[in-house]
Coordinates of N, CA and C and ligand atoms in Angstrom, one line a residue:
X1 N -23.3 -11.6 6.2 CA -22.6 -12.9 6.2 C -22.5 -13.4 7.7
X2 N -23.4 -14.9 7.9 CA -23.0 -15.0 9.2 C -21.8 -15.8 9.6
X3 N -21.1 -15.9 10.4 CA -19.2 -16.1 10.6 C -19.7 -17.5 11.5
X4 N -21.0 -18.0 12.1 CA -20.8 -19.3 12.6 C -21.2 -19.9 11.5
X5 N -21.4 -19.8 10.8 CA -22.3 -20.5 9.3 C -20.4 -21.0 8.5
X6 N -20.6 -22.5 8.8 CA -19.1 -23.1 8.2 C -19.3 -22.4 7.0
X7 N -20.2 -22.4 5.8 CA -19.9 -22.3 4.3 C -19.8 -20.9 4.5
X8 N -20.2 -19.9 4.9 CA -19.8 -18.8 5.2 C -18.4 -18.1 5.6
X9 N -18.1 -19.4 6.4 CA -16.6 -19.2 6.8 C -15.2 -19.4 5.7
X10 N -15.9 -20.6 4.8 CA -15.4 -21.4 4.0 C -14.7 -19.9 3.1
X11 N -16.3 -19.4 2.8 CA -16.0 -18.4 2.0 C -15.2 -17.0 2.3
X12 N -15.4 -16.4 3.7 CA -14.5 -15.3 4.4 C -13.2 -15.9 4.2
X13 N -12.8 -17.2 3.8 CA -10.8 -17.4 4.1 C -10.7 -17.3 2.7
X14 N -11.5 -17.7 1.7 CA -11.4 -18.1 0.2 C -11.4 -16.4 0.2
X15 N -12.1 -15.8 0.4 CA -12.1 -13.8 -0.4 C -10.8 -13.4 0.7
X16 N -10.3 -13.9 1.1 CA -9.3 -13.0 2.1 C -8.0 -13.8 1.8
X17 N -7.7 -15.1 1.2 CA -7.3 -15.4 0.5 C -6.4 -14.4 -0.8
X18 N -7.9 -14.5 -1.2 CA -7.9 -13.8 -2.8 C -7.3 -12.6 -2.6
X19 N -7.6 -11.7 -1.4 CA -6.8 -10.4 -1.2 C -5.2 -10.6 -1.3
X20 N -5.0 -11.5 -0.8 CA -3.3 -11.8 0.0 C -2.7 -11.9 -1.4
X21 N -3.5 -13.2 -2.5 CA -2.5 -13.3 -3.7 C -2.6 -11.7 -4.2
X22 N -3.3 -11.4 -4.3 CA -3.5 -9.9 -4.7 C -2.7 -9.0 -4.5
X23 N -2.3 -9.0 -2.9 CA -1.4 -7.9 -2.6 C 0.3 -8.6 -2.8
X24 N 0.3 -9.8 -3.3 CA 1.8 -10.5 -3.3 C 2.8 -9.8 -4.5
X25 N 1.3 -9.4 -5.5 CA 2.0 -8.8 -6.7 C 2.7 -7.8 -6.5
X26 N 2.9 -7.3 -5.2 CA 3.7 -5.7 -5.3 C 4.3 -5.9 -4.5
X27 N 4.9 -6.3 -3.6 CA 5.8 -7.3 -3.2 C 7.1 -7.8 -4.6
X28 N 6.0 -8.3 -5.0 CA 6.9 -8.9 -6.0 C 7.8 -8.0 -7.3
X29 N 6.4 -6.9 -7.7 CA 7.2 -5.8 -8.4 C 8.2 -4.9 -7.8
X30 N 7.6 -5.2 -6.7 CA 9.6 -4.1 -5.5 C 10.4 -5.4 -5.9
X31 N 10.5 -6.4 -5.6 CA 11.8 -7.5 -5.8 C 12.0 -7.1 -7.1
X32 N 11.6 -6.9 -8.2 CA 12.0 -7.0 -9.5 C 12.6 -5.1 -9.8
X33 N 11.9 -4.5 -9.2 CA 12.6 -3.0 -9.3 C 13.5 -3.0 -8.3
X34 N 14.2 -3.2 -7.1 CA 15.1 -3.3 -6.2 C 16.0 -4.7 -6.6
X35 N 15.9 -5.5 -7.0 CA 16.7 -6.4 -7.0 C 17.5 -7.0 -8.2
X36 N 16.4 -6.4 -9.0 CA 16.7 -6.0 -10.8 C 17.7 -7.6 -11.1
X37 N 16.8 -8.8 -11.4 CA 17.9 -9.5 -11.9 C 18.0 -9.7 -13.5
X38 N 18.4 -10.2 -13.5 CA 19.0 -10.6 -15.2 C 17.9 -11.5 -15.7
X39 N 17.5 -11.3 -17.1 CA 18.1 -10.2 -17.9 C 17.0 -8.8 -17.7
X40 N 17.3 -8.3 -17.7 CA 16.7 -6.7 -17.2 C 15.9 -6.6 -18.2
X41 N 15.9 -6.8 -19.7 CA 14.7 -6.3 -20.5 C 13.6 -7.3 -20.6
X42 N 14.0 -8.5 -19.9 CA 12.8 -9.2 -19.2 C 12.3 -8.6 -18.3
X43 N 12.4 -8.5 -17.2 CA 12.1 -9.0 -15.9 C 11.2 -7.3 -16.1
X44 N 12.0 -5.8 -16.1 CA 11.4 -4.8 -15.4 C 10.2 -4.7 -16.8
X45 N 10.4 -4.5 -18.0 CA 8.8 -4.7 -18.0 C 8.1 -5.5 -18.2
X46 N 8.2 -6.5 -17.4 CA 7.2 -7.5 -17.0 C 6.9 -6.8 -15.4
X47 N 7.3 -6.2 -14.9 CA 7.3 -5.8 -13.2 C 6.3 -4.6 -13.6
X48 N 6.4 -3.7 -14.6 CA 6.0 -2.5 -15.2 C 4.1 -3.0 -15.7
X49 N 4.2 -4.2 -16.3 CA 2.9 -4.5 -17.3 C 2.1 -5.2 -15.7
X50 N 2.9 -5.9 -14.8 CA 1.7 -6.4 -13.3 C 1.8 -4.8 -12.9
X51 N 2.3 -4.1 -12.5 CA 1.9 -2.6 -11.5 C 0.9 -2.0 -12.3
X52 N 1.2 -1.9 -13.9 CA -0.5 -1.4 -14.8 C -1.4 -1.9 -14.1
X53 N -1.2 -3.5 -14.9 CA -2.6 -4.3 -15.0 C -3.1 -5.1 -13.9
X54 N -2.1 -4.7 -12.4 CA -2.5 -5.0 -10.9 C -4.3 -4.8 -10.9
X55 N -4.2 -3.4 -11.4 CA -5.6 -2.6 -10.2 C -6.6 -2.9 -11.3
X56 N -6.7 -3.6 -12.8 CA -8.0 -4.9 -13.4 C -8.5 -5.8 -12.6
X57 N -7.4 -6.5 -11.7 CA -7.8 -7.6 -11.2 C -8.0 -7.0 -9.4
X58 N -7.4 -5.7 -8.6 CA -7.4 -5.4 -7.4 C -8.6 -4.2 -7.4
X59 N -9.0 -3.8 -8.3 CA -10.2 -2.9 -8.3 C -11.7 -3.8 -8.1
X60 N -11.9 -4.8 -8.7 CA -13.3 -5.5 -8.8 C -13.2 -6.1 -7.2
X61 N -12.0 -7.0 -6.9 CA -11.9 -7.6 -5.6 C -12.3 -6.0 -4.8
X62 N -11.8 -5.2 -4.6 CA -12.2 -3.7 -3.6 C -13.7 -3.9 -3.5
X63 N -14.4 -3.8 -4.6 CA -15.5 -3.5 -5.5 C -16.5 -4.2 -4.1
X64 N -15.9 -5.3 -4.2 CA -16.3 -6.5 -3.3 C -16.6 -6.6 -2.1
X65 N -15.0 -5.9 -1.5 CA -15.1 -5.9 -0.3 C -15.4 -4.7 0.7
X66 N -15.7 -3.7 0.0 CA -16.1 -2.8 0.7 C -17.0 -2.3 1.4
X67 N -18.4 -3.2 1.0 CA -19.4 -3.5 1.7 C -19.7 -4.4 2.8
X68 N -18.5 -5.1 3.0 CA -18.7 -6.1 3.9 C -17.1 -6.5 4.5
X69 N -16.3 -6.0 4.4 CA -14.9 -5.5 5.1 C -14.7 -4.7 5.5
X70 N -14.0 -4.8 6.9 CA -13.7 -3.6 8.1 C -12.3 -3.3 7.3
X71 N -12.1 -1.9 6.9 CA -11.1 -1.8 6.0 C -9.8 -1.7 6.6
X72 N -10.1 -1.4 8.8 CA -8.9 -1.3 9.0 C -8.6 -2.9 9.2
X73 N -9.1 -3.5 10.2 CA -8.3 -4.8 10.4 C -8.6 -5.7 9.7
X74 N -9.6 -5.8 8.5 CA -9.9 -6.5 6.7 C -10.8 -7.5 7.5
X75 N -11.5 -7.8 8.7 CA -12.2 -8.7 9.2 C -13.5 -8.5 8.4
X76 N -14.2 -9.6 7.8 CA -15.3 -9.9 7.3 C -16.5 -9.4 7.9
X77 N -17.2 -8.4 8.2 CA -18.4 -8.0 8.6 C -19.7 -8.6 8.0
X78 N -20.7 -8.8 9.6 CA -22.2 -9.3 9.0 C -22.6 -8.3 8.0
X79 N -22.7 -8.7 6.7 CA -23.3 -7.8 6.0 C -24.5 -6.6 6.1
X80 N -25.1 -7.3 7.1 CA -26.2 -5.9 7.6 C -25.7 -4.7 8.2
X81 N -25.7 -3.3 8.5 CA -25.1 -2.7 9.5 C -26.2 -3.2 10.8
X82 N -25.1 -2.8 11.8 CA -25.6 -3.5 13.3 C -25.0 -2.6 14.3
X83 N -25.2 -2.7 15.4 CA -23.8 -1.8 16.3 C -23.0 -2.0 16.5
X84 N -22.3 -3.6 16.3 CA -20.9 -3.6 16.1 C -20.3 -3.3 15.6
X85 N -20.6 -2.4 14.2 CA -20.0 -2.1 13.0 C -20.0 -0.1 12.9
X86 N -19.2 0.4 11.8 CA -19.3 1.7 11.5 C -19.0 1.8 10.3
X87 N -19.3 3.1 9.7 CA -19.3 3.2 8.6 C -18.5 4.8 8.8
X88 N -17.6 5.5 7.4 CA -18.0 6.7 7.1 C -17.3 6.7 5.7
X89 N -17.4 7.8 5.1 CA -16.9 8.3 3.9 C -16.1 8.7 2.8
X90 N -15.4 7.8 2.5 CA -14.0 8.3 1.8 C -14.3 8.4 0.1
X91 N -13.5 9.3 -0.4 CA -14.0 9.8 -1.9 C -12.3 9.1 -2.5
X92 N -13.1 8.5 -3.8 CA -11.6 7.7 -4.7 C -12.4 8.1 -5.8
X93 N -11.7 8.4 -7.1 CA -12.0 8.5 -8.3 C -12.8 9.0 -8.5
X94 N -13.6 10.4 -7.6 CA -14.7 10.9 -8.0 C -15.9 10.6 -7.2
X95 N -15.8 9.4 -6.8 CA -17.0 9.0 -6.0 C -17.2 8.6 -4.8
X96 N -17.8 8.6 -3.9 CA -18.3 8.7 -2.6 C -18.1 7.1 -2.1
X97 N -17.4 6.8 -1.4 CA -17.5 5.1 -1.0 C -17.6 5.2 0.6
X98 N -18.6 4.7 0.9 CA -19.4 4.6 2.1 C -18.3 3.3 2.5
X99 N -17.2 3.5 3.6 CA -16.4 2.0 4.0 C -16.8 1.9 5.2
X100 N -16.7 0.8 5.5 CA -17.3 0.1 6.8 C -16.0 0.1 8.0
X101 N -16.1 -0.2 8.8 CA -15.0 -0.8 9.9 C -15.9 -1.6 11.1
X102 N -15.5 -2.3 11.9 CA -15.7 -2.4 13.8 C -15.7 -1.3 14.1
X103 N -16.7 -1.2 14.7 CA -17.3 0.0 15.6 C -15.7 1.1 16.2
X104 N -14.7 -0.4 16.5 CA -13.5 0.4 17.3 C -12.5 0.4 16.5
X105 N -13.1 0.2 14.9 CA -11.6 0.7 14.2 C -12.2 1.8 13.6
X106 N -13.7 2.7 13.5 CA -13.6 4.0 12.6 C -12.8 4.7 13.0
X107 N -12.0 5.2 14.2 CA -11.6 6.1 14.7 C -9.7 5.8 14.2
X108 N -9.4 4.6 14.5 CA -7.9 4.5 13.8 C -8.0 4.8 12.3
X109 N -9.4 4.3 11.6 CA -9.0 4.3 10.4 C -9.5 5.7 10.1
X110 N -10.1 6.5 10.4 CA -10.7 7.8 9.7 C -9.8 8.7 10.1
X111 N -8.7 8.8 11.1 CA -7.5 9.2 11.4 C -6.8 9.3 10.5
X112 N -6.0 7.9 10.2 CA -5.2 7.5 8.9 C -5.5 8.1 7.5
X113 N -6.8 8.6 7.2 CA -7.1 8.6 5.7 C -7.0 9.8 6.1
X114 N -7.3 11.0 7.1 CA -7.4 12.5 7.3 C -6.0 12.7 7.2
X115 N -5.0 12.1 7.9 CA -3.8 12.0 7.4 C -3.2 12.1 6.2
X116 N -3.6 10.6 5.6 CA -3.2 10.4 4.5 C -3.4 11.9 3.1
X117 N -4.6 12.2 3.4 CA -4.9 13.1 2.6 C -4.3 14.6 3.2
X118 N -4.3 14.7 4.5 CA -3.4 16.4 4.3 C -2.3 16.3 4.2
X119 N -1.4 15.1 3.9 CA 0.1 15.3 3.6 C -0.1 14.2 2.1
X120 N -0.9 14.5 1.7 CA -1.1 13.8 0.3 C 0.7 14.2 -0.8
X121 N 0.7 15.5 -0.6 CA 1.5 16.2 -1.6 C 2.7 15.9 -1.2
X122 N 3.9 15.8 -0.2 CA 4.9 15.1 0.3 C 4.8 14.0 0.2
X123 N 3.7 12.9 0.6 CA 3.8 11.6 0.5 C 4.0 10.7 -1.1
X124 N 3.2 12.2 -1.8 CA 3.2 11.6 -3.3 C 4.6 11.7 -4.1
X125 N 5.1 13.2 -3.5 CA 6.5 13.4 -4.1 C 7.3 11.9 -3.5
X126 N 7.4 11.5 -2.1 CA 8.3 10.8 -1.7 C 8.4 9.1 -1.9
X127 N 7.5 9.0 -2.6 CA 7.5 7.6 -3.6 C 7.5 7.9 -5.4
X128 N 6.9 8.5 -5.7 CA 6.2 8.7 -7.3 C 7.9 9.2 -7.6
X129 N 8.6 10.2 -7.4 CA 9.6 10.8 -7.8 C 10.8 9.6 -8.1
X130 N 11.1 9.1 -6.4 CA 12.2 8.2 -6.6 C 11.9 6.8 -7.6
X131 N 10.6 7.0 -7.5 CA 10.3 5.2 -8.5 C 10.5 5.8 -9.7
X132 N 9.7 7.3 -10.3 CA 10.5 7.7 -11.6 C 11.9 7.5 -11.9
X133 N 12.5 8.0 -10.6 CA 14.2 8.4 -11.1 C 14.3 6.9 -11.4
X134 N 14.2 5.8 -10.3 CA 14.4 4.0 -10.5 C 14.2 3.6 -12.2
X135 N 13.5 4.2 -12.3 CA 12.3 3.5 -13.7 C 13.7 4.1 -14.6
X136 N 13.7 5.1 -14.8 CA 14.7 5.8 -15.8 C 15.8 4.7 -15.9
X137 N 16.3 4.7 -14.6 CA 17.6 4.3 -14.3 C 17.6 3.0 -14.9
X138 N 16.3 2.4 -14.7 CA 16.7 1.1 -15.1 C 16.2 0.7 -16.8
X139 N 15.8 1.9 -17.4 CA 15.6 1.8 -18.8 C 16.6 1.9 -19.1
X140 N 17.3 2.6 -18.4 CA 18.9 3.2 -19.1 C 19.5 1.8 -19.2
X141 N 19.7 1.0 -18.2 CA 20.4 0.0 -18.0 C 19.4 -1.3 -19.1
X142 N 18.9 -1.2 -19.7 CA 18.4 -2.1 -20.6 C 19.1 -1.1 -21.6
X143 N 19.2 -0.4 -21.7 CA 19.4 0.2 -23.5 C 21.1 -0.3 -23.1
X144 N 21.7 -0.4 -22.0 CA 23.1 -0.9 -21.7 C 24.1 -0.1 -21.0
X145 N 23.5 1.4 -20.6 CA 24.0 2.3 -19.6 C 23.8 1.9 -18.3
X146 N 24.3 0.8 -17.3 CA 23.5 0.1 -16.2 C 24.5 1.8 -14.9
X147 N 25.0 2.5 -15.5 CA 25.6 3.1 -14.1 C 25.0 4.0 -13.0
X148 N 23.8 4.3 -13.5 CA 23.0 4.5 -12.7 C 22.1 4.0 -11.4
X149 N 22.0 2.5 -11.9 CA 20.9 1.4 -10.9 C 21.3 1.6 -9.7
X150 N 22.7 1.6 -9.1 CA 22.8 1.3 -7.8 C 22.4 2.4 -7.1
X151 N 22.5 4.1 -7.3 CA 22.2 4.9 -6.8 C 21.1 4.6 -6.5
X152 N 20.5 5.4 -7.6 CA 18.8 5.2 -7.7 C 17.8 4.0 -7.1
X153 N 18.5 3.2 -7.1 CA 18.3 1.7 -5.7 C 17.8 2.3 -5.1
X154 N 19.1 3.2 -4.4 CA 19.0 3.5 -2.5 C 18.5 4.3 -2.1
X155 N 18.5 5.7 -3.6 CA 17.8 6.6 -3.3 C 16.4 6.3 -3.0
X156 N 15.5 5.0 -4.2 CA 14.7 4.5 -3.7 C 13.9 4.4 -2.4
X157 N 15.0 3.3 -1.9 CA 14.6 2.8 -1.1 C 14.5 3.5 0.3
X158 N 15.5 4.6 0.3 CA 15.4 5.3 1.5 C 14.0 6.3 1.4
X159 N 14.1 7.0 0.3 CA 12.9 7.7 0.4 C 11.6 7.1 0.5
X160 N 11.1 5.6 0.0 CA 10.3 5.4 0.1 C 10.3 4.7 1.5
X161 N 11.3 4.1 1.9 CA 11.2 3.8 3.3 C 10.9 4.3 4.5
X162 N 11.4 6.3 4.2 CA 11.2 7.2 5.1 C 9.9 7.5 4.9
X163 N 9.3 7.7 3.4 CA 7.7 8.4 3.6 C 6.9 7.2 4.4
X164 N 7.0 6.0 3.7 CA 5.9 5.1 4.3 C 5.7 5.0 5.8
X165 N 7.0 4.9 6.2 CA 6.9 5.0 7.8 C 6.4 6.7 8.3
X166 N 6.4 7.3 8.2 CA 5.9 8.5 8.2 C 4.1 8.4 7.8
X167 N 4.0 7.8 6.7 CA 2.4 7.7 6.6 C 1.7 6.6 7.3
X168 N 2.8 5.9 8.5 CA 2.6 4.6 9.5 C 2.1 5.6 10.4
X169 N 2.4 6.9 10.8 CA 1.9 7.6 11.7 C 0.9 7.9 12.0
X170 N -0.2 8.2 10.9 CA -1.3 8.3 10.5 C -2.7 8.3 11.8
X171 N -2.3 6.8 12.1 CA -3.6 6.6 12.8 C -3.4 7.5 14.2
X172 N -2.4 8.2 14.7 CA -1.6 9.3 16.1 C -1.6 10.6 16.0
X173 N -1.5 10.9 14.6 CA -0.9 12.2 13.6 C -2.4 12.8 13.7
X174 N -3.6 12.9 13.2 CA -4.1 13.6 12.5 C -5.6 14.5 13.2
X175 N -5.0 14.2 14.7 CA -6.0 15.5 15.7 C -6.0 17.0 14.7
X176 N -5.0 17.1 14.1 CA -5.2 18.6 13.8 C -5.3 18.9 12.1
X177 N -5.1 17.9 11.7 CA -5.0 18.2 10.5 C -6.6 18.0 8.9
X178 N -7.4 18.6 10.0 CA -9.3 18.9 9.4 C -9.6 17.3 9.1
X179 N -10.9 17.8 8.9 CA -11.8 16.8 8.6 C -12.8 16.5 7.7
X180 N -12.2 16.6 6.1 CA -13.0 16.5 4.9 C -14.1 15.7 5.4
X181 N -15.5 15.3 4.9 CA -16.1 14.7 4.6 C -17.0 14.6 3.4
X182 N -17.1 13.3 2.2 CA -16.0 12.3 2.7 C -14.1 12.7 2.8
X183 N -13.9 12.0 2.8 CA -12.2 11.8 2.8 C -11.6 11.7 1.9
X184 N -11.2 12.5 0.9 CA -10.7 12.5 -0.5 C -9.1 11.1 -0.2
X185 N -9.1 9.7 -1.1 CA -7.8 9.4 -0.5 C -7.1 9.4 -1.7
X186 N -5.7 9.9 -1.5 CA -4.6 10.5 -2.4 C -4.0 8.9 -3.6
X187 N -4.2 7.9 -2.9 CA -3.5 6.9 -3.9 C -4.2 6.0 -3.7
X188 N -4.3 4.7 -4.4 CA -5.5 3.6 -4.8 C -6.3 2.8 -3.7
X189 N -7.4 3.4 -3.8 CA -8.3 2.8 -2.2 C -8.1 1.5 -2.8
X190 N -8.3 0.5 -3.9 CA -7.8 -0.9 -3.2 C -7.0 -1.7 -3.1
X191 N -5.9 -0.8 -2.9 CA -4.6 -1.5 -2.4 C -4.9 -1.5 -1.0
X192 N -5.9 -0.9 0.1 CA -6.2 -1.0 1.5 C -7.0 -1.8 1.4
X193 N -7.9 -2.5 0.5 CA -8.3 -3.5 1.1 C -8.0 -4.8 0.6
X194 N -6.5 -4.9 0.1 CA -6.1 -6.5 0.2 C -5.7 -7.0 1.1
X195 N -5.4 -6.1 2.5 CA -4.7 -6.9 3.7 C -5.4 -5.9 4.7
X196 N -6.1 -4.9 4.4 CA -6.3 -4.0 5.5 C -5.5 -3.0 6.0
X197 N -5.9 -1.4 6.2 CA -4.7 -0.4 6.9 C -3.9 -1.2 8.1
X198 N -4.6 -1.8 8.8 CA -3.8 -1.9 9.8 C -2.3 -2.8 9.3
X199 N -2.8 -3.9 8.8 CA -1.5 -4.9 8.2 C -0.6 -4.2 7.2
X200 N -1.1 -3.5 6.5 CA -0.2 -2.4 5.4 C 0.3 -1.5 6.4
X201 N 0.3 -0.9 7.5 CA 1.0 -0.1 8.1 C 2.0 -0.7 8.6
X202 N 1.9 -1.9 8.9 CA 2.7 -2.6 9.6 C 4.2 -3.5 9.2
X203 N 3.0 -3.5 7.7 CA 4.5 -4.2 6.7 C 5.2 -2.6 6.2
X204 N 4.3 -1.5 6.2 CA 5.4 -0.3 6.3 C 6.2 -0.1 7.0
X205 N 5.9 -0.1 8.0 CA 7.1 0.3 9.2 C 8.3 -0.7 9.0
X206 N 8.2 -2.1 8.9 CA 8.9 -2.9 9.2 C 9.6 -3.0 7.9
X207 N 9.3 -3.4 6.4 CA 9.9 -3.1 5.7 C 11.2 -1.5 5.6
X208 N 10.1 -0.6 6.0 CA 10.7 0.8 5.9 C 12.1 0.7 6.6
X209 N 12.3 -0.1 8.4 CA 13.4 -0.2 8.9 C 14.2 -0.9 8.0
X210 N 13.7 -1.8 7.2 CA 14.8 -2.9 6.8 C 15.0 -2.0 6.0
X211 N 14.6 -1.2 4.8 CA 15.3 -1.5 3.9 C 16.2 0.0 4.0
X212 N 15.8 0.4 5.7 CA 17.2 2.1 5.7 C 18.1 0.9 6.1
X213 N 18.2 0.1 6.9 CA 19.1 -0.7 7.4 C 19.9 -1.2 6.4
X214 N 19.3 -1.5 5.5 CA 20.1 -2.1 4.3 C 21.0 -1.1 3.6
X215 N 20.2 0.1 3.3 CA 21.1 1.1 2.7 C 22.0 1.4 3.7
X216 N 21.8 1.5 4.8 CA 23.2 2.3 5.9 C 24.4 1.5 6.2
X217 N 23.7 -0.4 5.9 CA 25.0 -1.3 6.3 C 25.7 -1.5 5.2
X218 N 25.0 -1.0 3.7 CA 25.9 -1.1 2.4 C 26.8 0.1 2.3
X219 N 27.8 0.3 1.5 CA 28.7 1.4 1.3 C 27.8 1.9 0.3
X220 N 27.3 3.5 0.0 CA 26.8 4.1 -0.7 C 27.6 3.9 -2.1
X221 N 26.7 3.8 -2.8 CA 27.0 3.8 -4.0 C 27.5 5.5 -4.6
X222 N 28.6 5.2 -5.5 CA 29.2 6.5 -6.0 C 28.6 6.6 -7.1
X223 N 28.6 8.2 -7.4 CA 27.7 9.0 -8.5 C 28.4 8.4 -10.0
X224 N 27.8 8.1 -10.6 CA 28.4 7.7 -12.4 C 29.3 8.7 -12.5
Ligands
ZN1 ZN1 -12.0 -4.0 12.3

């Protein structure tokens, strides 16, 4: 794809676009699992049925862009390989995905995924667990037991706030931690390319402060 070619251009803002609405949906399912408004047996599974049926509509867009997106900073690459460009190997669902980058992002991003994958098993406990305990909590509170939610909120949100900033480390972290090839990655390769690692690290870190901030400036919630 050449990037002085206007209709070319037209179309790099329209697919990069399309990622952004893409990644708004989970954004929007944390607002509805952290913010839980009324009436509750609306809202969370409807938050529950977009987190399913996200990755129908975020898998085909990946599908797309992974031959011609630099996956760390999500910039549109001339579709030929050239020497401005790199490639190497990461493994999702079995299969081998040849991802591209800028010549000067393979190294931040093949970092980050060597990372991501040797602390796969902490990072998975420290989201998957607390969103279970959330999910419970807030079934409970639809059947009309709501005395759970506030904990399980904060437990939430600190845990997930601590791992992610922790897997923000990634691209600094992972001199020592081997070098599969390809890159087995531990949770859904295309959720990295609706905005790119680099922008997803970034709304980690900064969400992650806000939302310990938030738990530390609120008075903890007491146990039911
Ligand atoms: Zn790049």
């Amino acid at each position: 794809m050449n990037e002085s070619n206007p209709s070319s251009a037209t179309q790099s803002l329209g697919f990069q676009l399309q990622g952004i609405s893409l990644f708004l949906f989970i954004p929007l399912v944390l607002f509805f699992f952290v913010r839980h408004p009324e009436p509750l047996a609306l809202w969370i599974p409807l938050a529950c049925v977009i987190m399913i049926g996200h990755r129908s509509l975020a898998r085909p867009y990946a599908a797309q862009a992974v031959p011609i997106k630099c996956i760390w900073c999500n910039r549109v690459l001339p579709r030929s390989l050239d020497s401005a460009s790199a490639s190497f190997d990461l493994a999702a669902g079995g299969i081998v995905v040849p991802v591209r980058t800028c010549r000067q992002h393979a190294r931040p991003a093949s970092r980050f995924f060597r990372f991501l994958w040797a602390g796969r098993l902490p990072f998975r406990i420290g989201i998957f667990i607390p969103l279970l305990l959330l999910l419970v909590s807030l079934g409970k509170g639809i059947a009309g037991d709501r005395g759970w939610i506030p904990l399980a909120t904060v437990v939430f949100q600190l845990a997930v706030a601590l791992t992610v900033n922790f897997i923000a480390l990634g691209p600094w972290m992972s001199a020592k931690v081997g070098n599969p090839s390809p890159i087995p990655v531990p949770f859904p390769l295309h959720n990295f390319y609706l905005l790119g690692v680099r922008t997803l690290l970034w709304l980690f870190r900064l969400v992650g402060l806000w939302w310990v901030l938030v738990v530390f400036l609120h008075p903890w919630p007491a146990v039911p």
